[in-house]
Coordinates of C-alpha atoms and ligand atoms in Angstrom, one line a residue:
X1 CA 169.3 109.1 93.5
X2 CA 167.1 106.9 91.3
X3 CA 168.4 106.9 88.1
X4 CA 167.1 105.0 85.1
X5 CA 169.6 104.4 82.2
X6 CA 167.8 103.8 79.2
X7 CA 169.1 101.3 76.4
X8 CA 171.8 99.6 78.0
X9 CA 171.6 96.5 75.8
X10 CA 170.0 96.7 72.3
X11 CA 166.9 94.9 71.7
X12 CA 168.4 92.1 70.0
X13 CA 170.8 91.7 72.5
X14 CA 168.1 91.3 75.0
X15 CA 166.0 89.1 73.0
X16 CA 169.1 86.8 72.6
X17 CA 169.9 86.8 76.4
X18 CA 166.0 86.1 77.2
X19 CA 165.9 83.0 75.1
X20 CA 169.1 81.5 76.2
X21 CA 167.9 82.1 79.5
X22 CA 164.5 80.9 79.2
X23 CA 166.1 77.4 78.4
X24 CA 168.5 77.2 81.4
X25 CA 168.0 75.5 84.4
X26 CA 167.5 77.6 87.1
X27 CA 168.2 77.6 91.0
X28 CA 166.5 78.2 94.4
X29 CA 166.7 82.2 94.5
X30 CA 167.7 81.3 98.5
X31 CA 171.3 80.5 97.3
X32 CA 172.1 84.1 97.7
X33 CA 170.2 85.5 100.3
X34 CA 171.4 86.2 104.1
X35 CA 169.5 84.2 106.5
X36 CA 167.1 87.2 107.0
X37 CA 166.3 87.9 103.3
X38 CA 166.0 84.3 102.8
X39 CA 162.7 84.2 104.6
X40 CA 161.2 86.7 102.0
X41 CA 162.7 85.6 98.8
X42 CA 160.4 83.3 96.3
X43 CA 162.5 83.5 92.8
X44 CA 164.8 81.4 91.0
X45 CA 168.5 82.6 90.5
X46 CA 171.0 81.5 87.5
X47 CA 174.1 79.9 89.2
X48 CA 177.0 82.5 89.4
X49 CA 179.3 79.8 87.6
X50 CA 176.5 79.1 84.9
X51 CA 178.4 79.6 81.3
X52 CA 175.5 81.9 80.4
X53 CA 176.0 84.2 83.5
X54 CA 179.6 84.3 82.8
X55 CA 179.1 85.0 79.4
X56 CA 176.1 87.5 79.3
X57 CA 177.9 88.8 82.7
X58 CA 180.9 90.3 80.7
X59 CA 178.6 91.4 77.7
X60 CA 176.9 93.5 80.4
X61 CA 180.0 94.7 81.7
X62 CA 181.3 96.0 78.4
X63 CA 178.2 97.7 78.0
X64 CA 178.6 99.2 81.0
X65 CA 182.1 100.4 80.7
X66 CA 181.0 102.4 77.4
X67 CA 177.9 104.0 78.7
X68 CA 178.7 107.6 79.8
X69 CA 175.7 107.9 81.6
X70 CA 176.4 104.9 84.0
X71 CA 180.2 105.8 84.3
X72 CA 179.4 109.4 85.4
X73 CA 176.8 108.2 87.9
X74 CA 178.1 105.5 89.4
X75 CA 181.8 106.6 89.1
X76 CA 182.5 102.6 89.7
X77 CA 185.4 101.1 91.4
X78 CA 184.7 97.6 91.5
X79 CA 181.4 95.9 90.2
X80 CA 180.3 92.5 91.2
X81 CA 179.8 90.2 88.5
X82 CA 176.2 90.2 87.2
X83 CA 173.8 87.6 88.7
X84 CA 170.7 86.9 86.9
X85 CA 167.0 86.1 88.3
X86 CA 163.9 85.2 87.2
X87 CA 160.4 85.6 89.0
X88 CA 157.5 83.3 87.5
X89 CA 153.9 83.7 88.3
X90 CA 153.6 83.5 92.3
X91 CA 157.2 84.6 93.0
X92 CA 158.0 87.6 94.9
X93 CA 161.1 89.2 97.0
X94 CA 159.7 91.0 100.1
X95 CA 161.2 94.2 101.8
X96 CA 164.9 93.6 102.4
X97 CA 168.4 95.4 102.6
X98 CA 171.2 94.0 100.6
X99 CA 174.3 92.8 102.1
X100 CA 176.7 95.7 102.7
X101 CA 179.9 93.8 101.7
X102 CA 179.6 90.6 99.0
X103 CA 182.2 88.8 98.5
X104 CA 183.0 88.2 95.0
X105 CA 182.5 84.1 94.3
X106 CA 186.1 82.2 93.7
X107 CA 188.4 85.2 94.4
X108 CA 189.1 87.1 97.7
X109 CA 188.0 90.4 96.4
X110 CA 185.0 92.5 97.9
X111 CA 182.4 94.8 96.8
X112 CA 181.0 97.2 98.9
X113 CA 177.3 97.5 98.0
X114 CA 176.8 101.4 97.6
X115 CA 174.9 101.1 94.5
X116 CA 172.2 98.4 93.5
X117 CA 171.3 97.8 89.8
X118 CA 168.8 96.1 88.4
X119 CA 168.9 95.4 84.2
X120 CA 165.6 94.6 83.1
X121 CA 165.6 91.7 80.4
X122 CA 161.7 91.0 79.9
X123 CA 159.3 93.0 78.0
X124 CA 157.0 94.7 80.5
X125 CA 154.1 93.7 78.6
X126 CA 154.8 90.2 78.8
X127 CA 154.4 90.1 82.4
X128 CA 152.2 91.6 85.1
X129 CA 153.7 92.6 89.0
X130 CA 157.1 92.4 89.2
X131 CA 158.0 96.4 90.0
X132 CA 160.8 97.0 91.9
X133 CA 159.6 98.9 95.0
X134 CA 162.2 101.2 96.6
X135 CA 161.4 103.0 100.0
X136 CA 164.0 105.7 100.3
X137 CA 164.3 109.2 101.9
X138 CA 162.8 110.4 98.5
X139 CA 159.7 108.3 99.4
X140 CA 158.6 104.9 97.8
X141 CA 158.9 104.3 94.3
X142 CA 157.7 101.3 92.1
X143 CA 159.8 101.0 88.9
X144 CA 159.1 98.6 86.0
X145 CA 161.4 99.4 82.9
X146 CA 161.7 98.6 79.4
X147 CA 163.9 95.4 78.4
X148 CA 167.5 96.7 78.1
X149 CA 167.1 99.5 80.8
X150 CA 168.4 99.6 83.8
X151 CA 167.9 101.2 87.5
X152 CA 170.4 102.1 89.7
X153 CA 169.2 102.9 93.0
X154 CA 171.3 103.4 96.5
X155 CA 172.4 100.4 98.0
X156 CA 171.2 101.5 101.3
X157 CA 167.7 101.7 100.4
X158 CA 164.8 99.1 101.9
X159 CA 163.2 97.4 98.4
X160 CA 161.4 94.8 97.4
X161 CA 159.8 93.0 94.3
X162 CA 156.1 93.0 93.9
X163 CA 154.7 89.6 93.0
X164 CA 154.6 88.5 89.4
X165 CA 150.9 87.7 89.0
X166 CA 151.4 86.8 84.8
X167 CA 154.4 85.7 82.8
X168 CA 157.9 85.6 83.6
X169 CA 160.0 88.5 84.7
X170 CA 163.9 88.2 84.2
X171 CA 166.4 90.4 85.0
X172 CA 170.3 90.9 85.8
X173 CA 171.3 92.3 89.1
X174 CA 174.8 93.2 90.5
X175 CA 176.2 95.7 92.8
X176 CA 178.6 98.3 92.4
X177 CA 181.5 99.8 94.8
X178 CA 181.9 103.6 94.1
X179 CA 184.9 105.7 94.1
X180 CA 182.7 108.2 96.1
X181 CA 180.7 106.0 98.8
X182 CA 178.3 108.9 99.8
X183 CA 175.2 109.2 97.4
X184 CA 174.8 113.0 97.9
X185 CA 178.2 113.8 97.0
X186 CA 177.7 111.2 93.8
X187 CA 174.7 113.3 92.9
X188 CA 176.6 116.6 93.0
X189 CA 179.2 115.5 91.0
X190 CA 176.9 113.9 88.6
X191 CA 174.7 117.1 88.2
X192 CA 178.1 118.8 87.5
X193 CA 179.5 116.4 85.0
X194 CA 176.2 117.0 83.2
X195 CA 176.3 120.8 83.3
X196 CA 180.0 120.6 81.9
X197 CA 179.1 118.4 79.2
X198 CA 176.0 120.9 78.4
X199 CA 178.2 123.9 78.1
X200 CA 180.8 122.1 76.1
X201 CA 178.1 121.1 73.8
X202 CA 176.8 124.8 73.8
X203 CA 179.8 126.1 73.4
X204 CA 179.8 128.0 76.9
X205 CA 182.5 130.3 78.2
X206 CA 186.0 128.4 77.8
X207 CA 187.6 130.2 80.9
X208 CA 184.2 129.2 83.0
X209 CA 184.1 125.9 81.7
X210 CA 187.6 124.9 82.6
X211 CA 187.2 126.6 86.1
X212 CA 184.2 124.2 86.4
X213 CA 186.2 121.1 85.5
X214 CA 188.7 122.1 87.6
X215 CA 186.3 122.1 90.6
X216 CA 184.9 118.7 89.5
X217 CA 188.1 116.9 89.5
X218 CA 189.1 118.8 92.8
X219 CA 186.1 117.0 94.2
X220 CA 186.7 114.1 92.9
X221 CA 189.9 114.2 94.4
X222 CA 188.5 115.0 97.7
X223 CA 186.2 112.5 98.0
X224 CA 187.4 109.6 95.9
X225 CA 188.6 106.4 98.0
X226 CA 190.9 104.5 96.0
Ligands
NI301 NI1 167.9 93.2 97.0

């Protein structure tokens, strides 16, 4: 499932982050790449221990925790602390697949990358190129979202970032280990949850709503890994 989540951050927040990030010291993006993806990766990244990465990462995690669409779609168990990257003119990242397991720096925790997320921080008019291109069983999609919006996509997919030909593309990216590791199951649960919410709002048959809510939780109980 490819899911666009609008307005994860407000325009003011995004502007503040972008301004602070523009003045930060960026490292070569190869620091977090595996041996194979390092060859394809030409971008910059903020150190995981940079104070801005920690501060803005925390803010993003907070925003996600109160985002109903994200919580329902991702069913997060563990989220990798958000990272930040920057693609200036001539930067790109060729087709690659993300590592399945990511150790969290400075801890003994690891995240299984069931879902990948890119939170766009630059205004799409401010740069050319830089589309996130995702190849999956659903075909190939090129995505470029408004600043503050986020794309959630299966960690299993092969993807790339198109070369930036003008301006600067800044984004945050991270991975989610879900309570439900299979994409198809997560998608059915999201559909069911949305139907339940809609029926609740439109005042549907109360008995049927309780039954349907029961089925949702019983499926989640069967499928969730804790
Ligand atoms: Ni990637």
